[in-house]
PDB file of C-alpha atoms in Angstrom:
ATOM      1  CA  UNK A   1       0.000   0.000   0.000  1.00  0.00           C
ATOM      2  CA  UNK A   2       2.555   2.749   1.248  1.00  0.00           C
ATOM      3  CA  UNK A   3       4.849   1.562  -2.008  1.00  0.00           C
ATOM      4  CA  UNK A   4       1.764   2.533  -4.650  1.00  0.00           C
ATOM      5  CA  UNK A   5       1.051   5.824  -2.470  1.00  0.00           C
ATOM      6  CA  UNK A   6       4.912   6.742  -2.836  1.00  0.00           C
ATOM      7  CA  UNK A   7       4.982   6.015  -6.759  1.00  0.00           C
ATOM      8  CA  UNK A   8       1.508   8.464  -6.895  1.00  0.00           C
ATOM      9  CA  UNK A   9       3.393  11.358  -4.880  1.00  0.00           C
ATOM     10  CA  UNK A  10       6.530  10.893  -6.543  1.00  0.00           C
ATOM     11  CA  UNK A  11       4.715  11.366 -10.271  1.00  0.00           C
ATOM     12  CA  UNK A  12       3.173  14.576  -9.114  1.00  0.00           C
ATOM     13  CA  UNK A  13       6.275  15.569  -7.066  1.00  0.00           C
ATOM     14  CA  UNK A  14       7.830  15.193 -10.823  1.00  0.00           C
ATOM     15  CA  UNK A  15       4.759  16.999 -12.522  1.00  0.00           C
ATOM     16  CA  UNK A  16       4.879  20.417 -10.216  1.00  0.00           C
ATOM     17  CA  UNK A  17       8.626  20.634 -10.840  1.00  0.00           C
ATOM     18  CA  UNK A  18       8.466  20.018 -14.917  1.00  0.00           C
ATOM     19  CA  UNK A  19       6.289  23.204 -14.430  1.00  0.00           C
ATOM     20  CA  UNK A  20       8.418  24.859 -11.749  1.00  0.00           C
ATOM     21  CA  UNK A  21      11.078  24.699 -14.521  1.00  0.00           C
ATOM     22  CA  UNK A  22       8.873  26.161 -17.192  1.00  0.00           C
ATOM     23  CA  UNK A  23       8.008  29.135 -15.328  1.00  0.00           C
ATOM     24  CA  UNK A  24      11.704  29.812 -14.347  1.00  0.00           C
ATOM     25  CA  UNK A  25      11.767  30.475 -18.125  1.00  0.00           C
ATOM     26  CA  UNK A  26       9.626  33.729 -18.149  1.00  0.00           C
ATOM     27  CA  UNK A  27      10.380  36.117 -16.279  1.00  0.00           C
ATOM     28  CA  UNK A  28      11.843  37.287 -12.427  1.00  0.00           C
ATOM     29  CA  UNK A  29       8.344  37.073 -10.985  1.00  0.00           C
ATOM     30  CA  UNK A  30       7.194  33.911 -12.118  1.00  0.00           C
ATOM     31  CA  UNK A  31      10.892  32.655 -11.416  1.00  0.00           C
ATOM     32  CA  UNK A  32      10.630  33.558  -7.638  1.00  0.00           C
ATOM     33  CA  UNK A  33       7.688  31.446  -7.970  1.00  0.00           C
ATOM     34  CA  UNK A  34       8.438  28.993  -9.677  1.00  0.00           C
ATOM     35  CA  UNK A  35      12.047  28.322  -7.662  1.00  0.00           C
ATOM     36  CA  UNK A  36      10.112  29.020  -4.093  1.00  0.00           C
ATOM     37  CA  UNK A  37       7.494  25.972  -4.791  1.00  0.00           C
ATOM     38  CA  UNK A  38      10.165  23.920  -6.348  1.00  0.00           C
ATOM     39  CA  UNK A  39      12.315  24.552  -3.117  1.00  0.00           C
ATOM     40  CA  UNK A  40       9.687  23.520  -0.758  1.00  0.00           C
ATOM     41  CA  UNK A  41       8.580  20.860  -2.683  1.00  0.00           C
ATOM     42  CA  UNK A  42      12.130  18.932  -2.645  1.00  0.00           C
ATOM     43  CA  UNK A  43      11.925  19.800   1.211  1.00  0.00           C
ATOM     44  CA  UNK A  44       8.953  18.433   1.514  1.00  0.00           C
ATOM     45  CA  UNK A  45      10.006  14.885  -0.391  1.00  0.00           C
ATOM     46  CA  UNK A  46      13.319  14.674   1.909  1.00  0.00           C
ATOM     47  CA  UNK A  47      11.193  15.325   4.918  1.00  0.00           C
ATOM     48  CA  UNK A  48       8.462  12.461   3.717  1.00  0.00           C
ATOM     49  CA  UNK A  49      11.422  10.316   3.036  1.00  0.00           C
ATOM     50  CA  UNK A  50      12.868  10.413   6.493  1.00  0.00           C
ATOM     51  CA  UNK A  51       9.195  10.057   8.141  1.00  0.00           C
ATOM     52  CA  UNK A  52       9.017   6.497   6.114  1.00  0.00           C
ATOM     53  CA  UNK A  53      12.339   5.431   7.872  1.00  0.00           C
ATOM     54  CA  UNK A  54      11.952   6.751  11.257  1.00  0.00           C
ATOM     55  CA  UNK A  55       8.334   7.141  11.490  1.00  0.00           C
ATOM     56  CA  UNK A  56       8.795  10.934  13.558  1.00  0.00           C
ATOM     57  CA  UNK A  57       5.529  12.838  13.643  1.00  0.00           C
ATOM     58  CA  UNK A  58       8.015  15.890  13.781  1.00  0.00           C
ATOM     59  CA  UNK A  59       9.435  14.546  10.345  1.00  0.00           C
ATOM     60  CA  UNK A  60       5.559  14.466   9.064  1.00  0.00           C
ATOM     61  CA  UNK A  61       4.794  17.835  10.348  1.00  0.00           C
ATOM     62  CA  UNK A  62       7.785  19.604   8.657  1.00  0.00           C
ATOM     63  CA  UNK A  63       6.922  18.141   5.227  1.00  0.00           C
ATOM     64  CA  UNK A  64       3.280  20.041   5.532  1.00  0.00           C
ATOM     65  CA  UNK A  65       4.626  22.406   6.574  1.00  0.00           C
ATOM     66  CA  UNK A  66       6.828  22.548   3.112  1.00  0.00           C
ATOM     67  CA  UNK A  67       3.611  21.726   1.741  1.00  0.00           C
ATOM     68  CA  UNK A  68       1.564  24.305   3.328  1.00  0.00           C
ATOM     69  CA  UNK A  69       4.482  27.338   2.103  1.00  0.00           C
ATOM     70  CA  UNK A  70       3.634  25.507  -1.638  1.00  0.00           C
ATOM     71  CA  UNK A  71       0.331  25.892  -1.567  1.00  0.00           C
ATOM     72  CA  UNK A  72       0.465  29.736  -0.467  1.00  0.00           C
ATOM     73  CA  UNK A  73       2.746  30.081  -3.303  1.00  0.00           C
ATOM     74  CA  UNK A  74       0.195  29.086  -5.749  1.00  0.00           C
ATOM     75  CA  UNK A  75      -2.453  31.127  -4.013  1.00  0.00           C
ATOM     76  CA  UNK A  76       0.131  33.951  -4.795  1.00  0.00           C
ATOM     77  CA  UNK A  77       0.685  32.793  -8.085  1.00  0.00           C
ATOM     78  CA  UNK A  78      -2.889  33.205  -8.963  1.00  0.00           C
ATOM     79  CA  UNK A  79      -3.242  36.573  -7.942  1.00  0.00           C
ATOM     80  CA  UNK A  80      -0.624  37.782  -9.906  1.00  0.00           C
ATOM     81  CA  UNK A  81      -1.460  35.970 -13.442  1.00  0.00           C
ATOM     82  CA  UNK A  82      -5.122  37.392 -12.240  1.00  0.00           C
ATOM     83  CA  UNK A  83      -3.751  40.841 -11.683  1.00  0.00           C
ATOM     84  CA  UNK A  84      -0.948  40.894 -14.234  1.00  0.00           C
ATOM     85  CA  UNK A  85      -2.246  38.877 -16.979  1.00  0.00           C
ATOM     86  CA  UNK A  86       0.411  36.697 -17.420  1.00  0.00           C
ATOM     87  CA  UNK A  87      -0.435  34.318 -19.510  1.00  0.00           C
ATOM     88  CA  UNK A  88       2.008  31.572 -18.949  1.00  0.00           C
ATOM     89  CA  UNK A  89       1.972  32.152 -15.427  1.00  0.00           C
ATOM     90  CA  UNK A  90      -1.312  31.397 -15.137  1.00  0.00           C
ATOM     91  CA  UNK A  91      -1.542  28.467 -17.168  1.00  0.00           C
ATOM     92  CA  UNK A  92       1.396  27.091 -15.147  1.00  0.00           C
ATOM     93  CA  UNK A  93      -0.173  27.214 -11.887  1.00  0.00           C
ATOM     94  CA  UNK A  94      -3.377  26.299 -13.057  1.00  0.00           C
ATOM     95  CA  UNK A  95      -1.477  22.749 -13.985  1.00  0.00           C
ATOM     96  CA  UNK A  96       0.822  22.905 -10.841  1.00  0.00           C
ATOM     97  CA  UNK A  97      -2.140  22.992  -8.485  1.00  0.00           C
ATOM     98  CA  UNK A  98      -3.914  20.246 -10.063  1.00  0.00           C
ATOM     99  CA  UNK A  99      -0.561  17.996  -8.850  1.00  0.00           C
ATOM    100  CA  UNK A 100      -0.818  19.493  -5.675  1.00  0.00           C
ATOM    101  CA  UNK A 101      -3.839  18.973  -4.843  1.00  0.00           C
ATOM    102  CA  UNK A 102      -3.099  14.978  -6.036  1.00  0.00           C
ATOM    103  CA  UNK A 103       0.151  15.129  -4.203  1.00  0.00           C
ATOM    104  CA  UNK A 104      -1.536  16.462  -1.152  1.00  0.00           C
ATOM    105  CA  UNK A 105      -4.030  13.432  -1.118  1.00  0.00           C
ATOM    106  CA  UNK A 106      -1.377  11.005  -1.904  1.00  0.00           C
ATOM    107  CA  UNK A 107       0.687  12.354   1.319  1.00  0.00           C
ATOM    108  CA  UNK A 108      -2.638  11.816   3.485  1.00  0.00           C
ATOM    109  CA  UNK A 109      -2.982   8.065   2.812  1.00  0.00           C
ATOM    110  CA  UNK A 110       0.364   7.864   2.785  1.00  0.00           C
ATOM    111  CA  UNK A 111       0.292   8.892   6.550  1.00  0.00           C
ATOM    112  CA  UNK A 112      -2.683   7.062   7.243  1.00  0.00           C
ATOM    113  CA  UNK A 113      -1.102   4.026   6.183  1.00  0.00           C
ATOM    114  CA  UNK A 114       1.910   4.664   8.495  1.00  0.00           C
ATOM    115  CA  UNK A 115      -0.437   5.084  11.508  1.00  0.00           C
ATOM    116  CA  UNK A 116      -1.931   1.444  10.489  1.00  0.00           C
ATOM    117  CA  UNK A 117       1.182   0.243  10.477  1.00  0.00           C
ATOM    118  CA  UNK A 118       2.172   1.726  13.506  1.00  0.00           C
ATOM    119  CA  UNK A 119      -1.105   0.675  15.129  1.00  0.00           C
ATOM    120  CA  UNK A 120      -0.392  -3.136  13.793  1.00  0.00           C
ATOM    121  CA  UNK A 121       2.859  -3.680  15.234  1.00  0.00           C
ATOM    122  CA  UNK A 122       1.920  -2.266  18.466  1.00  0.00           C
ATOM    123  CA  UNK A 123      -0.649  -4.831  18.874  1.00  0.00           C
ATOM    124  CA  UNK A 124       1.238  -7.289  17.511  1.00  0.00           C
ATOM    125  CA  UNK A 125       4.096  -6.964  19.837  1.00  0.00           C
ATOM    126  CA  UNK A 126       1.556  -6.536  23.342  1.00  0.00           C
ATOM    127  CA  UNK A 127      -0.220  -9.919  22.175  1.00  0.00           C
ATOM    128  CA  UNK A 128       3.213 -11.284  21.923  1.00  0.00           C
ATOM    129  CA  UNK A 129       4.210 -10.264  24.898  1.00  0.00           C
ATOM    130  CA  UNK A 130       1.073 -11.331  26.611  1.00  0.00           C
ATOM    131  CA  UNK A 131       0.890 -14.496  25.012  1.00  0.00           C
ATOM    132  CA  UNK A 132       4.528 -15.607  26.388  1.00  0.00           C
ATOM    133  CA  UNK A 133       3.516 -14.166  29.856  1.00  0.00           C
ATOM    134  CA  UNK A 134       0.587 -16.374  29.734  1.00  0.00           C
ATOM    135  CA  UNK A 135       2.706 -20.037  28.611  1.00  0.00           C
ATOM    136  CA  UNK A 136       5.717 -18.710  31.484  1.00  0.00           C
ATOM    137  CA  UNK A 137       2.402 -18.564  34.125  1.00  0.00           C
ATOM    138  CA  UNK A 138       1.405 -22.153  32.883  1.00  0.00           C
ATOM    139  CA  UNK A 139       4.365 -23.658  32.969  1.00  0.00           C
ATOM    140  CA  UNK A 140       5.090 -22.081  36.523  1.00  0.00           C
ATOM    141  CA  UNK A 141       2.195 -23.519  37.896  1.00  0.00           C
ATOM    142  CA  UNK A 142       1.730 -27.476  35.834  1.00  0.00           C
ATOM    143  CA  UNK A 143       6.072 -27.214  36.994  1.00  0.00           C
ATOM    144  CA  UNK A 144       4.623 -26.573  40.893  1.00  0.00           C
ATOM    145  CA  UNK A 145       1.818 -29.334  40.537  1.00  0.00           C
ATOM    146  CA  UNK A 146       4.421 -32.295  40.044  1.00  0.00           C
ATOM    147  CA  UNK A 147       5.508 -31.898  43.284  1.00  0.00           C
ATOM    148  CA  UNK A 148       1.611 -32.604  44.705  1.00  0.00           C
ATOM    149  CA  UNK A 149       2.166 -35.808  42.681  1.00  0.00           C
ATOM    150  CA  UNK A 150       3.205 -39.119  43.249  1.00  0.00           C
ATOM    151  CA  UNK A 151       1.558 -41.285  40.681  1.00  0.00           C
ATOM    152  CA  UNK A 152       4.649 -41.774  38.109  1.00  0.00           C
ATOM    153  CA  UNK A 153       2.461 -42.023  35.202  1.00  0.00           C
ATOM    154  CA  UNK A 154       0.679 -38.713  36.022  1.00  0.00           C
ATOM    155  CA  UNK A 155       3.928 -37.228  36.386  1.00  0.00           C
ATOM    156  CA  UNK A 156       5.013 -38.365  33.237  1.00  0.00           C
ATOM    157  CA  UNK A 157       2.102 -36.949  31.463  1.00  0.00           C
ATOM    158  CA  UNK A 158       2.362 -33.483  33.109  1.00  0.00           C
ATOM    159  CA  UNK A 159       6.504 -33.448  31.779  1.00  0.00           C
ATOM    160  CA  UNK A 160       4.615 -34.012  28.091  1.00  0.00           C
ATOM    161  CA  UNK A 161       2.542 -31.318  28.945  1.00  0.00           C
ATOM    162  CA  UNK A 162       5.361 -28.629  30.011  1.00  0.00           C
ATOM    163  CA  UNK A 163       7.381 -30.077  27.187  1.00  0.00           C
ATOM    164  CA  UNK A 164       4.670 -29.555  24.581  1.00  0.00           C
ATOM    165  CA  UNK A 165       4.283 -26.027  26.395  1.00  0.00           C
ATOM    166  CA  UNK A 166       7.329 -25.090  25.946  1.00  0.00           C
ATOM    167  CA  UNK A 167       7.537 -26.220  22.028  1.00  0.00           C
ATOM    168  CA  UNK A 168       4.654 -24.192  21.548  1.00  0.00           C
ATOM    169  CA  UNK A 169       6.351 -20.619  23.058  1.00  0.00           C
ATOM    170  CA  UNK A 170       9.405 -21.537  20.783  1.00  0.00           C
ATOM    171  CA  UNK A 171       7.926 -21.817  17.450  1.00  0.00           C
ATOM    172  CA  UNK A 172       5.898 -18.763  18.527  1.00  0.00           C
ATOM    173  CA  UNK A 173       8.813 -16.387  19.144  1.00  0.00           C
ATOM    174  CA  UNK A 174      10.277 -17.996  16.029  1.00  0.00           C
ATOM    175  CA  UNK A 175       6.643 -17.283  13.813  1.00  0.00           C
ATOM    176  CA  UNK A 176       6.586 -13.618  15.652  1.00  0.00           C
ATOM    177  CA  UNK A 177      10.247 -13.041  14.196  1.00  0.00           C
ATOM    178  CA  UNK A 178       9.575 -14.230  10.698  1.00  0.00           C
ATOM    179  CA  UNK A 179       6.234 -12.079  11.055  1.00  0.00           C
ATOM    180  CA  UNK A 180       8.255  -9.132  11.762  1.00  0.00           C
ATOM    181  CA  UNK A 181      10.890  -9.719   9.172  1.00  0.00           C
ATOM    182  CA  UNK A 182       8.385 -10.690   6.170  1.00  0.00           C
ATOM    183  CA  UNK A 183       6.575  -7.406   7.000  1.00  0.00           C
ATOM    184  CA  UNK A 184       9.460  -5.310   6.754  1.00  0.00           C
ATOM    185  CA  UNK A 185      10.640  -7.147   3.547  1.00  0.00           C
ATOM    186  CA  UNK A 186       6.896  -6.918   2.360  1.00  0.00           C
ATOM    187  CA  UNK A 187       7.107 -10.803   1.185  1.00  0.00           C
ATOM    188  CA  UNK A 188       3.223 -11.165   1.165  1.00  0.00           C
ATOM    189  CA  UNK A 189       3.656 -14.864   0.756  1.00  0.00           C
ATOM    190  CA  UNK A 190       5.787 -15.457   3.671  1.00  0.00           C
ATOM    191  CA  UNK A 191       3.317 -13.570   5.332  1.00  0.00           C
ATOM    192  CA  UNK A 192       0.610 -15.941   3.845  1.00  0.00           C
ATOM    193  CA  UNK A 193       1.927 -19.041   5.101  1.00  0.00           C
ATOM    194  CA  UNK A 194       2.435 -17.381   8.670  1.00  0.00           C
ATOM    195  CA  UNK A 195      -1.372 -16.940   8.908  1.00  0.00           C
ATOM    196  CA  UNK A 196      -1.467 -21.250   8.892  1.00  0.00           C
ATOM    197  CA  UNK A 197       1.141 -21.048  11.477  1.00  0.00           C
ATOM    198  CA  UNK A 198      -0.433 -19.271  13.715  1.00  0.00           C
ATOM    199  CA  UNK A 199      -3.840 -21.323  13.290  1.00  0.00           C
ATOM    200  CA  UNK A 200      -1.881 -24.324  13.974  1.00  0.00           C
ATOM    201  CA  UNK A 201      -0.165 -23.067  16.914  1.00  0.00           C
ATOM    202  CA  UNK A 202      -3.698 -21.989  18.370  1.00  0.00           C
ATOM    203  CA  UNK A 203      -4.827 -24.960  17.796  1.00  0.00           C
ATOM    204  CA  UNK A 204      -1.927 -26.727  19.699  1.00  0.00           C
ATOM    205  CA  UNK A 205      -2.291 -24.458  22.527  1.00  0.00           C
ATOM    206  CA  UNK A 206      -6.414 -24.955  22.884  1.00  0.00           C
ATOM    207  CA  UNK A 207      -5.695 -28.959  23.157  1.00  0.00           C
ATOM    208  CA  UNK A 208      -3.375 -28.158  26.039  1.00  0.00           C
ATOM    209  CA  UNK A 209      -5.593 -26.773  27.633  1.00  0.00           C
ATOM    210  CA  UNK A 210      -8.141 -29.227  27.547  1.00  0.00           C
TER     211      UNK A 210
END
């Protein structure tokens, strides 16, 4: 998802500054303009790029900001083709706030998608941590009720039980760190086959608990 968003904002990032060079062309006015929105616009992109490593609302807010300053240059723009009647001033901010406006969109489900993802490994990693809290409590307590026992064949089966336990927790941890791996590699098959995993594993652990 965030990869097609990021091919969108690039193509209008590269649309607004084909026209950014066109009205560089003309004259000083539309220059100023022209060099201002390009400026802010590259900002912008670095400060977007950074925010998709590091995931920094402060990242995020500077590249609106950028983005904000471009779309007061337009406004600015357009009062001075209106004003002036320059022709090709006009025209070029007419087609340079069309990719804005796309950009602008793309940049908000970009984010959006970044909070998802945020959201998803938060709850991914709480459930994992809950999850091993919950197998350490088990075994703590089946480990304390062999010592109430006597019968050896009842102790036997409760050592299956703690060892089948503990073979659950393992391939767990080891499903959670392909999980997290496959997701930052994007492999959406990996990711497929995980989902069986997982079923299995619940399955495994419901049976234990029977």
């Amino acid at each position: 998802m965030t990869l097609i968003v990021g091919v969108a904002a690039i193509v209008s990032l590269n649309f607004i500054n084909g026209y950014t060079e066109k009205l560089t062309e003309e004259n000083l006015v539309e220059w100023e303009i022209g060099s201002s929105i390009e400026s802010d616009m590259w900002e912008s992109g670095y400060s977007l790029s950074q925010y998709k490593s590091s995931h920094s609302d402060k990242q995020y807010q500077r590249a609106i900001a950028k983005l904000d300053s471009v779309g007061k240059e337009i406004e600015r723009g357009e009062l001075i083709s209106d004003s002036l009647g320059i022709v090709t001033l006009e025209k070029g901010v007419v087609s340079i706030d069309t990719a804005y406006q796309e950009y602008r969109k793309s940049v908000t489900v970009f984010h959006e998608a970044i909070e998802e993802l945020d959201l998803y490994r938060g709850n991914a990693a709480q459930s994992s941590d809950e999850f091993v809290s919950s197998m350490n409590e088990y075994s703590s307590i089946t480990n304390a009720s062999i010592q109430n026992l006597s019968d050896a064949e009842e102790i036997r089966t409760v050592q299956e039980e703690l060892a089948k336990a503990d073979d659950i927790t393992k391939r767990f941890l080891n499903s959670m760190a392909k999980l997290w791996q496959s997701e930052a590699l994007n492999e959406q098959e990996e990711l497929m086959s995980l989902q069986s995993e997982f079923e299995e594993l619940r399955s495994e652990l419901g049976s234990l608990y029977e």
